[in-house]
Amino acid sequence: MIRHLFKLIWNKKRAHSLLMVEIWASFMVLFGVLSLIVYNVRNYMEPIGFDYEDRWVLNLSNNQDTVAVGDKVASIIQRLNQYSEVEEVTRTGSNTPFSMNTMNNSVSYKDVSTLTNFYPVDENYATTMNLPVAAGRWFNKADAVAKHEPIVINNATREKLFGTENPIGKLVKRDDKSFWRVVGVVDNYKAKGEFMSDEPGLFTFIKDKNAWEKEFILKVKPGTDANFEAKLVRDIAGMVKDWNVEVTYMTDSRKNQHSLTLVPVVIFLVICSFLLVNVALGLFGILNLNIAKRKDEIGLRRAMGATEKAVTRQFLGEIWVLATISMLLGLLFAVQFPLLHVFDIAGGIYVVAMALAMGVVYLIVTLCAWYPSQQASRIHPAVALHAE
Amino acid sequence: MIKLQNIEKVYRTSSIETLALNNVNIHIRKGEFVSIMGPSGCGKSTLLNIMGLLDEPSKGTVEIAGSTVDKYQDKALARLRNEKLGFIFQSFHLISDLSVLDNVEIPLLYRKGSARERRELAQEALEKVGLSNRMKHFPKELSGGQKQRVAIARAIVGKPEIILADEPTGNLDSAMGNEILSILQNLNKEGATIVMVTHDEAMAKRTHRLIRLFDGTQVTDSVLSTNLATGV
Ligand SMILES: Nc1ncnc2c1ncn2[C@@H]1O[C@H](COP(=O)(O)OP(=O)(O)O)[C@@H](O)[C@H]1O
Ligand SMILES: [Mg+2]
């Protein structure tokens, strides 16, 4: 029967070409949208690696003031530690979790190099963020005087640079003149939030008198509110005249990052649904018309021994054959994405997206063909043959 | 082979009621070649459709090849149509998107069997109607007579015991019509029971028995020839 249906469709391919193009286009758009969704879902399922609840980012900018900035920062840290509402304080670079700032460069070990995010942090970062150290150790004060500046790498960097080799104690080439020594490894660190893929990253150590990095992350007691925030800003602003003092909640910046990912997905999804509804309606119309035009054939088949079910199956089968041909054509295009590495995305994501897109297309064509096929099977054979 | 008893058929539409058949009793024996005649609209097609289980009578009983049809259940009917009956229509009803061979294979799609068996049986049937050289053609490339021969091949491919033909020569000129009738006569000689609706007295004369209908009622039933190919 499948061969028979295939012939029937193939011999009518010109009449079906528009339908095939529509199904093909739906498949391609679905494939795109689903790739995006699968990519994001997969990322989302990977743990983010640290805690962000009750973490505040305190951002200072010294503006025109260049006098003894390092000392002022040190006394601010001291002050911050005195608040009973503040459990932990850590100093970081401007690319705090969920921020819009990015700092990256290429590093290498032996002849392997990789683009890596740099996160300047201090010795308190791991405890403040509850970032577990998987191997080696986190920074300590003594690191300030090490011959090679210490770094802690994340697992993604470890995999890229070291493979199965133990990275602890190894020297990573930073530029032509200098090396970093790996002192520790953490697991995941997805600084841009859950939807970010777990990119290679490494933490560098901020020394005490550093005047450059002026972001702080405070781990506050649960329930600490805006009253304390206002007091904090007032206090710090009083210590450093003419500086800007700003507090953001990490949970807020996380939401912003999520919108950045989700808004385009939602837009694509809406466009895609619109397209699919259109295709579905078109398909439904064409199928209804087709069946009206093929009454004769239906009557004939019934006369030759087709049951009602066989007629339904035939019409559903035809649309499945049509969808399969169109999607095989679509797959030819779709497989180019993983084959040519168009985007830096794991091939498995495309495969899942292809399978899902095929599933959705089959579902839609089945839904569209269901009612017309049922109608077709109800046509009385004598009536069908009468119509000429 | 075919037994109709007290058959009545009423067509009801919202506005009118048509009594298409009124108390029809016909018994057709195995191996008979019966023709049915009557003016247009007198119920010939309706009668044939009821014999062919394409339509349900409003009253009366139908017996086909030994089985009495009382419950008109889709699956059982489809099976009887497929195994016992072959249909030939005035307007051929070939599927234009399928080749001659694929058209002939259609009845076999609704029973068990391999693609290879279907192919062989279809080729055999086409040879019988003298069209083995047109198997790959499409219906639009054939003459009317050739199309009807394809339809006959399709009707006989499943080796049914009964062939029902509704004005099979109605769309053909007399030469082609004669050709078709000769083929039907040969099939009858090989054992098929045939019921043919026709408008052509000359054609009817070449069959064993003639039933005349008028306004849904059977008016005459005359035996023209007793020389049946096979017994009762
Ligand atoms: N499906 C139908 N619905 C209503 N009336 C019908 C239907 N089929 C046939 N008829 C009516 O039944 C009568 C017999 O029709 P039919 O058997 O086709 O006649 P014939 O084949 O002898 O020309 C006609 O009056 C016709 O109009
Ligand atoms: Mg008629």
XYZ file of C-alpha atoms and ligand atoms in Angstrom:
648
model
C 0.000 0.000 0.000
C 2.821 2.441 0.816
C 4.293 1.910 -2.605
C 0.872 2.530 -4.111
C 0.490 5.785 -2.143
C 3.975 6.834 -3.093
C 3.161 6.363 -6.790
C -0.084 8.246 -6.381
C 1.730 11.193 -4.791
C 4.694 11.032 -7.122
C 2.531 11.062 -10.244
C 0.720 14.104 -8.899
C 3.854 15.866 -7.764
C 3.204 18.965 -9.805
C -0.232 19.453 -8.290
C 1.281 18.948 -4.863
C 4.321 21.155 -5.316
C 2.875 24.143 -3.470
C 1.843 21.985 -0.557
C 5.268 20.412 -0.507
C 6.978 23.800 -0.479
C 4.734 24.857 2.411
C 5.528 21.760 4.412
C 9.190 22.143 3.584
C 9.197 25.775 4.744
C 7.342 24.906 7.942
C 9.862 22.212 8.635
C 12.794 24.561 8.101
C 11.355 27.292 10.329
C 10.448 24.744 12.983
C 13.910 23.307 12.775
C 15.386 26.763 13.385
C 13.124 27.602 16.284
C 13.470 24.187 17.860
C 17.259 24.282 17.552
C 17.185 27.536 19.475
C 14.831 26.106 22.082
C 16.684 22.822 22.482
C 19.952 24.753 22.783
C 18.540 26.936 25.528
C 16.796 24.122 27.354
C 19.977 22.091 27.373
C 21.890 25.035 28.778
C 19.199 25.638 31.344
C 19.490 22.082 32.590
C 23.216 22.520 33.244
C 23.676 23.843 36.803
C 24.693 27.472 36.991
C 27.393 26.608 39.551
C 26.878 29.280 42.215
C 24.244 30.981 44.380
C 22.690 34.330 43.541
C 19.871 34.745 46.087
C 20.597 37.461 48.666
C 23.670 38.548 46.714
C 23.953 42.261 46.081
C 26.371 43.909 43.744
C 27.828 47.150 45.008
C 29.285 49.154 42.207
C 31.615 52.081 42.856
C 33.094 54.500 40.393
C 35.700 56.957 41.517
C 35.017 59.465 38.713
C 37.688 62.256 38.909
C 39.102 61.124 42.270
C 42.480 59.468 41.788
C 43.967 60.043 45.238
C 44.807 56.853 47.182
C 42.003 54.885 45.559
C 43.423 51.554 46.725
C 43.412 52.662 50.365
C 39.882 53.998 50.110
C 38.723 50.697 48.655
C 40.424 48.838 51.499
C 38.624 50.919 54.109
C 35.304 50.429 52.313
C 35.824 46.678 52.478
C 36.514 47.012 56.180
C 33.331 49.025 56.662
C 31.248 46.551 54.666
C 32.411 43.709 56.854
C 31.185 45.513 59.947
C 27.470 45.457 59.008
C 25.599 42.736 60.775
C 23.328 42.385 57.717
C 26.316 41.469 55.551
C 27.520 37.911 55.918
C 30.233 37.890 53.319
C 32.002 40.436 51.161
C 34.003 39.780 48.060
C 35.650 42.044 45.553
C 35.365 41.342 41.853
C 35.854 42.756 38.396
C 33.040 44.502 36.590
C 31.839 41.272 34.926
C 29.914 40.162 37.984
C 27.353 37.383 37.482
C 24.466 38.415 35.186
C 26.126 41.707 34.290
C 26.325 42.902 30.701
C 30.125 43.112 30.882
C 32.376 40.552 29.309
C 36.117 40.146 29.451
C 37.785 37.437 27.464
C 40.932 36.505 25.654
C 42.760 33.537 24.314
C 45.006 31.451 26.591
C 47.004 28.386 25.782
C 48.601 25.325 27.233
C 51.174 23.521 25.109
C 49.733 23.918 21.598
C 46.064 24.062 22.587
C 44.504 27.458 22.943
C 40.990 28.542 23.781
C 39.004 31.699 24.141
C 38.306 32.101 27.851
C 36.353 34.479 30.033
C 38.413 36.206 32.712
C 36.832 36.846 36.074
C 38.945 38.945 38.474
C 38.014 37.957 42.043
C 39.509 37.853 45.505
C 40.099 35.147 48.094
C 36.509 35.407 49.427
C 34.697 34.872 46.149
C 34.217 31.107 46.373
C 32.685 31.257 49.846
C 30.568 34.339 49.119
C 29.102 32.797 45.975
C 29.034 29.255 47.305
C 31.138 28.146 44.356
C 32.511 24.691 45.193
C 36.170 23.975 44.444
C 36.386 20.634 42.651
C 40.164 20.225 42.681
C 43.146 22.095 44.122
C 42.248 25.133 46.194
C 40.786 28.615 46.050
C 42.969 31.757 46.336
C 44.521 32.938 49.586
C 46.397 36.058 50.661
C 49.760 34.427 50.030
C 48.944 34.230 46.322
C 49.742 37.939 46.039
C 53.469 37.185 46.160
C 53.570 34.068 43.973
C 56.090 34.038 41.114
C 53.392 33.208 38.577
C 50.014 34.757 39.257
C 47.564 32.054 40.323
C 44.341 31.219 38.525
C 41.404 28.966 39.198
C 39.883 27.511 36.048
C 36.442 26.106 35.452
C 35.796 22.646 34.159
C 35.145 23.819 30.584
C 38.607 25.397 30.443
C 40.132 22.315 31.990
C 38.558 20.105 29.334
C 39.619 22.368 26.500
C 43.216 22.881 27.604
C 44.132 19.817 29.605
C 41.862 17.020 28.493
C 42.527 14.224 30.950
C 45.759 15.723 32.289
C 45.787 17.026 35.868
C 45.859 20.829 35.553
C 46.899 21.668 39.124
C 50.284 23.380 39.223
C 50.496 23.680 35.425
C 51.420 26.941 33.737
C 48.944 28.465 31.330
C 50.309 30.904 28.786
C 48.700 34.298 29.152
C 50.702 36.235 26.571
C 54.223 36.181 25.124
C 55.831 37.192 28.418
C 53.757 35.757 31.224
C 52.186 32.591 32.544
C 49.520 31.819 35.086
C 49.748 28.920 37.462
C 46.603 26.837 37.899
C 45.888 26.369 41.604
C 42.314 25.133 41.513
C 39.384 23.934 39.427
C 35.682 24.641 39.866
C 32.886 22.808 38.063
C 30.317 24.945 36.258
C 30.424 28.685 36.179
C 27.741 30.217 33.970
C 28.203 33.892 34.708
C 25.486 35.063 32.299
C 22.869 32.859 33.841
C 21.220 29.522 33.264
C 20.729 30.006 29.527
C 24.410 30.538 28.913
C 26.362 27.523 27.792
C 29.072 26.533 30.252
C 31.852 28.434 28.501
C 35.526 28.230 29.385
C 36.389 30.659 32.148
C 39.144 31.364 34.628
C 39.395 33.404 37.795
C 42.337 35.758 38.329
C 43.392 37.065 41.722
C 42.838 40.680 42.740
C 45.624 41.920 44.986
C 44.865 44.051 48.056
C 46.048 47.440 46.857
C 44.501 47.109 43.428
C 42.757 50.373 42.568
C 41.017 49.145 39.455
C 38.385 46.590 40.435
C 35.651 48.321 42.380
C 32.725 45.909 42.352
C 31.750 44.098 45.493
C 29.378 41.280 46.020
C 27.713 41.191 49.385
C 26.028 38.139 50.719
C 23.320 39.650 52.893
C 21.191 37.994 55.535
C 17.959 36.602 54.092
C 15.228 39.229 54.373
C 17.556 42.200 54.240
C 15.579 44.965 52.564
C 15.775 48.281 50.800
C 16.116 50.176 54.086
C 19.483 48.631 54.610
C 20.326 49.240 50.962
C 19.615 52.959 51.384
C 21.673 53.141 54.556
C 24.523 51.278 52.888
C 24.590 53.603 49.908
C 24.430 56.644 52.194
C 27.261 55.375 54.413
C 29.602 54.494 51.563
C 28.850 57.693 49.687
C 29.783 59.545 52.869
C 33.165 57.809 52.937
C 34.092 58.628 49.356
C 32.916 62.055 48.227
C 32.178 62.430 44.496
C 32.092 58.671 43.883
C 29.078 56.964 42.456
C 27.636 54.220 44.612
C 25.101 51.823 43.177
C 23.514 48.616 44.419
C 21.850 46.012 42.225
C 20.281 42.772 43.331
C 21.665 39.784 41.529
C 18.185 38.307 41.211
C 17.170 41.376 39.179
C 20.096 41.251 36.804
C 19.437 37.542 36.393
C 15.930 38.335 35.197
C 17.335 40.827 32.710
C 19.693 38.236 31.326
C 16.844 35.779 30.992
C 14.737 38.272 29.049
C 17.653 38.815 26.740
C 17.519 35.132 25.860
C 13.807 34.516 26.077
C 12.412 37.505 24.201
C 13.878 36.489 20.826
C 12.794 32.887 21.428
C 9.240 34.015 22.160
C 9.203 36.263 19.090
C 10.404 33.437 16.859
C 7.919 31.110 18.443
C 5.049 33.502 17.751
C 6.111 33.983 14.124
C 6.511 30.259 13.765
C 3.101 29.466 15.247
C 1.538 32.007 12.949
C 3.153 30.357 9.969
C 2.116 26.909 11.114
C -1.488 27.934 11.656
C -1.493 29.347 8.137
C -0.043 26.207 6.696
C -2.462 24.079 8.671
C -5.470 26.032 7.429
C -4.195 25.890 3.855
C -3.577 22.206 4.154
C -7.013 21.617 5.609
C -8.634 23.515 2.742
C -6.663 21.717 0.090
C -7.442 18.345 1.613
C -11.134 19.079 1.817
C -11.163 20.194 -1.800
C -9.104 17.203 -2.828
C -11.552 14.824 -1.281
C -14.504 16.509 -2.945
C -12.691 16.131 -6.263
C -11.848 12.516 -5.594
C -15.305 11.245 -4.682
C -15.201 9.107 -7.764
C -11.999 7.461 -6.717
C -13.309 6.906 -3.189
C -16.450 5.220 -4.514
C -14.398 3.105 -6.841
C -12.074 1.953 -4.090
C -15.013 1.114 -1.857
C -16.512 -0.901 -4.711
C -13.216 -2.734 -5.101
C -13.248 -3.759 -1.458
C -11.795 -0.869 0.554
C -13.269 -0.561 4.038
C -14.052 2.821 5.545
C -10.898 2.517 7.608
C -8.867 1.761 4.498
C -10.097 4.993 2.903
C -9.196 7.001 6.002
C -5.830 5.336 6.105
C -5.226 6.058 2.456
C -5.812 9.779 2.798
C -3.763 10.014 5.983
C -1.088 7.874 4.356
C -0.948 10.147 1.322
C -0.379 13.216 3.433
C 2.283 11.399 5.426
C 4.052 10.400 2.237
C 3.839 13.991 1.054
C 5.156 15.287 4.366
C 7.941 12.726 4.337
C 9.098 13.713 0.859
C 9.013 17.408 1.787
C 10.892 16.816 5.000
C 13.530 14.637 3.382
C 14.173 17.653 1.209
C 14.277 19.791 4.358
C 16.664 17.404 6.079
C 19.049 17.813 3.175
C 19.283 21.485 4.124
C 19.104 20.973 7.868
C 22.034 18.548 8.059
C 24.277 21.232 6.588
C 24.148 23.106 9.902
C 25.912 20.456 11.964
C 28.065 19.326 9.028
C 29.386 22.791 8.225
C 29.420 23.942 11.879
C 27.446 27.033 10.941
C 27.053 27.912 14.616
C 29.188 26.746 17.513
C 26.498 24.368 18.743
C 26.755 20.672 19.553
C 25.557 18.471 16.674
C 23.251 16.585 19.010
C 21.112 19.682 19.451
C 20.392 19.787 15.714
C 19.533 16.112 15.665
C 17.036 16.568 18.489
C 15.614 19.661 16.758
C 15.223 17.746 13.472
C 13.421 14.901 15.197
C 11.146 17.314 17.061
C 10.427 19.340 13.916
C 9.499 16.160 12.064
C 7.277 15.133 14.946
C 5.501 18.483 14.971
C 5.002 18.471 11.182
C 3.611 14.935 11.259
C 1.319 15.942 14.091
C 0.050 19.009 12.238
C -0.543 17.238 8.942
C -2.277 14.412 10.773
C -4.553 16.829 12.590
C -5.317 18.635 9.328
C -5.942 15.440 7.402
C -7.917 13.709 10.132
C -11.277 15.312 9.592
C -11.224 15.327 5.763
C -10.096 11.690 5.791
C -12.945 10.745 8.099
C -15.340 12.585 5.810
C -13.929 10.756 2.827
C -14.519 7.399 4.439
C -18.161 8.253 5.135
C -18.942 8.940 1.490
C -21.381 6.308 0.383
C -19.920 4.245 -2.468
C -23.059 4.347 -4.616
C -23.333 8.119 -4.220
C -19.669 8.616 -4.989
C -19.928 6.670 -8.227
C -23.137 8.410 -9.147
C -21.490 11.816 -9.251
C -20.433 12.473 -12.806
C -25.456 -16.955 -7.167
C -27.465 -13.753 -6.718
C -30.846 -13.855 -5.020
C -32.928 -10.728 -4.516
C -36.188 -11.060 -2.613
C -38.868 -8.396 -2.235
C -36.359 -5.649 -2.829
C -37.586 -2.125 -2.335
C -35.470 0.981 -2.537
C -36.672 4.408 -1.548
C -34.499 7.499 -1.941
C -35.452 10.183 0.514
C -34.309 13.738 0.176
C -35.647 16.615 2.238
C -38.290 17.436 -0.361
C -39.098 14.270 -2.276
C -39.276 10.553 -1.920
C -38.422 8.405 -4.930
C -39.408 4.784 -5.101
C -36.520 3.561 -7.230
C -37.247 -0.161 -6.886
C -40.546 -1.758 -6.021
C -40.836 -5.397 -4.987
C -38.097 -6.819 -7.171
C -37.441 -10.565 -7.082
C -34.567 -11.916 -9.117
C -32.645 -15.125 -8.921
C -29.520 -15.330 -11.043
C -27.800 -18.674 -11.284
C -24.123 -19.428 -11.464
C -22.728 -19.002 -14.978
C -25.623 -16.918 -16.310
C -25.082 -13.836 -18.462
C -28.039 -11.587 -17.700
C -28.820 -8.258 -19.288
C -31.030 -5.589 -17.728
C -32.836 -3.039 -19.881
C -35.253 -0.243 -19.295
C -35.724 3.482 -19.854
C -33.480 5.990 -18.190
C -34.253 6.497 -14.510
C -36.146 3.245 -14.098
C -33.776 1.926 -11.427
C -31.256 -0.184 -13.325
C -28.203 1.303 -11.638
C -29.940 1.132 -8.298
C -30.609 -2.553 -8.839
C -27.017 -3.211 -9.825
C -25.714 -1.253 -6.824
C -27.833 -3.364 -4.532
C -26.550 -6.561 -6.146
C -23.048 -5.176 -5.792
C -23.561 -4.319 -2.112
C -22.780 -0.684 -2.855
C -26.203 0.308 -1.654
C -28.534 -1.002 0.988
C -32.113 -1.881 0.045
C -34.881 -0.236 2.056
C -36.599 -3.606 2.255
C -35.938 -7.167 1.172
C -33.040 -9.589 1.354
C -29.931 -10.022 -0.755
C -27.958 -13.223 -1.094
C -24.601 -13.166 -2.848
C -22.501 -16.240 -3.621
C -24.145 -18.223 -0.891
C -24.023 -15.642 1.900
C -27.135 -13.801 2.950
C -26.443 -10.156 3.611
C -28.531 -9.094 6.542
C -26.300 -6.932 8.615
C -24.699 -4.335 6.426
C -21.401 -4.253 8.272
C -18.639 -2.352 6.559
C -15.909 -4.896 6.957
C -17.944 -7.905 5.843
C -19.366 -6.011 2.862
C -15.948 -4.816 1.781
C -14.723 -8.373 1.873
C -17.606 -9.696 -0.193
C -17.158 -6.930 -2.767
C -13.479 -7.608 -2.911
C -13.629 -11.362 -3.252
C -16.897 -12.138 -5.020
C -17.679 -9.098 -7.150
C -16.139 -7.205 -10.028
C -17.538 -3.881 -11.235
C -17.464 -2.242 -14.649
C -18.903 1.246 -15.088
C -20.053 3.276 -18.039
C -17.525 6.001 -17.340
C -14.643 3.595 -16.636
C -13.650 5.229 -13.311
C -9.932 4.791 -13.871
C -7.607 6.748 -11.590
C -5.844 9.156 -13.903
C -2.726 9.464 -11.775
C -1.984 5.772 -11.875
C -0.617 3.712 -14.723
C -2.728 1.026 -16.339
C -0.964 -1.663 -14.356
C -1.409 0.197 -11.050
C -5.085 0.744 -11.794
C -5.597 -2.940 -12.393
C -3.836 -3.826 -9.142
C -6.244 -1.791 -6.987
C -8.599 -4.608 -5.881
C -5.594 -6.659 -4.814
C -4.455 -3.894 -2.457
C -7.409 -4.713 -0.259
C -6.487 -8.328 0.284
C -3.403 -10.243 1.344
C -0.615 -10.835 -1.121
C 2.817 -9.635 -2.108
C 3.611 -6.854 -4.553
C 5.008 -9.456 -6.882
C 1.807 -11.511 -6.843
C -0.218 -8.378 -7.514
C 1.973 -7.533 -10.449
C 1.678 -10.983 -11.937
C -2.089 -11.180 -11.528
C -2.525 -7.704 -13.026
C -0.362 -8.599 -16.010
C -2.361 -11.761 -16.487
C -5.645 -9.843 -16.397
C -4.351 -7.292 -18.897
C -3.273 -10.072 -21.227
C -6.797 -11.446 -21.098
C -8.222 -8.158 -22.362
C -5.424 -7.780 -24.935
C -3.689 -4.823 -23.344
C -0.396 -6.269 -22.176
C 1.386 -3.755 -24.427
C -0.140 -0.747 -22.618
C 0.739 -1.525 -19.011
C 2.933 1.517 -18.424
C 0.531 3.924 -20.111
C -1.667 6.350 -18.267
C -5.460 6.399 -18.792
C -5.362 9.669 -20.744
C -3.191 7.993 -23.360
C -5.836 5.359 -24.117
C -8.943 5.258 -26.319
C -12.357 4.734 -24.766
C -12.404 1.061 -25.711
C -8.965 0.560 -24.244
C -10.005 2.292 -21.034
C -12.985 -0.004 -20.700
C -10.731 -2.999 -21.275
C -8.513 -1.772 -18.443
C -11.616 -1.504 -16.270
C -12.525 -5.078 -17.189
C -9.032 -6.245 -16.318
C -9.441 -4.496 -12.975
C -12.816 -6.157 -12.433
C -11.442 -9.638 -13.086
C -8.008 -9.354 -11.504
C -9.282 -10.685 -8.199
C -10.992 -13.613 -9.954
C -14.504 -12.793 -8.731
C -17.405 -15.113 -9.409
C -19.723 -12.266 -10.352
C -19.178 -9.353 -12.730
C -21.572 -6.408 -12.611
C -21.419 -4.054 -15.589
C -23.447 -0.839 -15.674
C -23.774 0.217 -19.322
C -20.210 -0.845 -20.109
C -20.610 0.066 -23.786
C -22.634 3.228 -23.217
C -19.729 5.549 -23.935
C -18.293 3.554 -26.819
C -18.997 3.311 -30.544
C -20.507 0.061 -31.788
C -17.237 -1.502 -32.946
C -15.627 -0.940 -29.575
C -18.838 -1.954 -27.843
C -18.833 -5.266 -29.678
C -15.259 -5.853 -28.673
C -16.153 -5.303 -25.026
C -19.128 -7.618 -25.269
C -16.962 -10.339 -26.811
C -14.575 -10.054 -23.884
C -17.482 -10.352 -21.450
C -18.808 -13.356 -23.345
C -15.417 -15.034 -23.077
C -15.297 -14.351 -19.339
C -18.754 -15.849 -19.047
C -17.590 -18.934 -20.940
C -14.778 -19.264 -18.425
C -17.375 -19.398 -15.660
C -18.101 -15.854 -14.542
C -21.672 -14.911 -13.733
C -22.360 -11.582 -15.427
C -25.091 -8.997 -14.988
C -25.006 -6.195 -17.537
C -27.166 -3.108 -17.803
C -27.508 -2.000 -21.423
C -29.549 0.232 -23.710
C -28.644 -1.753 -26.779
C -31.135 -4.454 -27.846
C -28.533 -6.112 -30.047
C -26.148 -6.461 -27.131
C -28.887 -7.787 -24.872
C -29.756 -10.421 -27.487
C -26.290 -11.887 -27.156
C -26.850 -12.713 -23.462
C -28.729 -15.620 -21.892
C -31.489 -13.758 -20.229
C -33.098 -10.343 -20.338
C -34.787 -8.554 -17.463
C -36.787 -5.446 -18.297
C -37.500 -2.795 -15.705
C -40.030 -0.025 -15.850
C -40.384 2.577 -13.142
C -38.698 0.450 -10.542
C -40.768 -2.632 -11.294
C -39.573 -5.727 -13.034
C -41.830 -6.177 -16.060
C -40.397 -9.099 -18.000
C -37.810 -11.759 -17.355
C -37.167 -13.777 -20.514
C -34.723 -16.521 -21.217
C -32.991 -15.940 -24.561
C -30.691 -18.904 -24.592
C -30.387 -21.921 -22.421
C -26.916 -22.818 -23.368
C -25.158 -21.993 -20.135
C -21.437 -22.514 -19.999
C -21.627 -24.095 -16.598
C -24.472 -25.675 -14.743
C -26.803 -24.186 -12.192
N -28.732 8.966 -4.554
C -29.959 9.194 -5.012
N -30.758 10.047 -4.340
C -32.003 10.304 -4.747
N -32.556 9.747 -5.827
C -31.821 8.874 -6.562
C -30.482 8.559 -6.183
N -29.981 7.670 -7.084
C -30.971 7.463 -7.976
N -32.057 8.158 -7.672
C -33.350 8.160 -8.380
O -33.763 6.812 -8.476
C -34.303 6.553 -9.735
C -33.541 5.430 -10.395
O -32.214 5.843 -10.705
P -31.158 4.925 -11.419
O -31.138 3.624 -10.758
O -29.897 5.659 -11.531
O -31.786 4.769 -12.897
P -31.154 4.200 -14.214
O -29.809 3.664 -13.923
O -32.120 3.182 -14.656
O -31.110 5.324 -15.192
C -34.212 7.852 -10.521
O -35.499 8.480 -10.451
C -33.180 8.644 -9.802
O -33.454 10.011 -9.914
Mg -27.902 4.171 -14.655
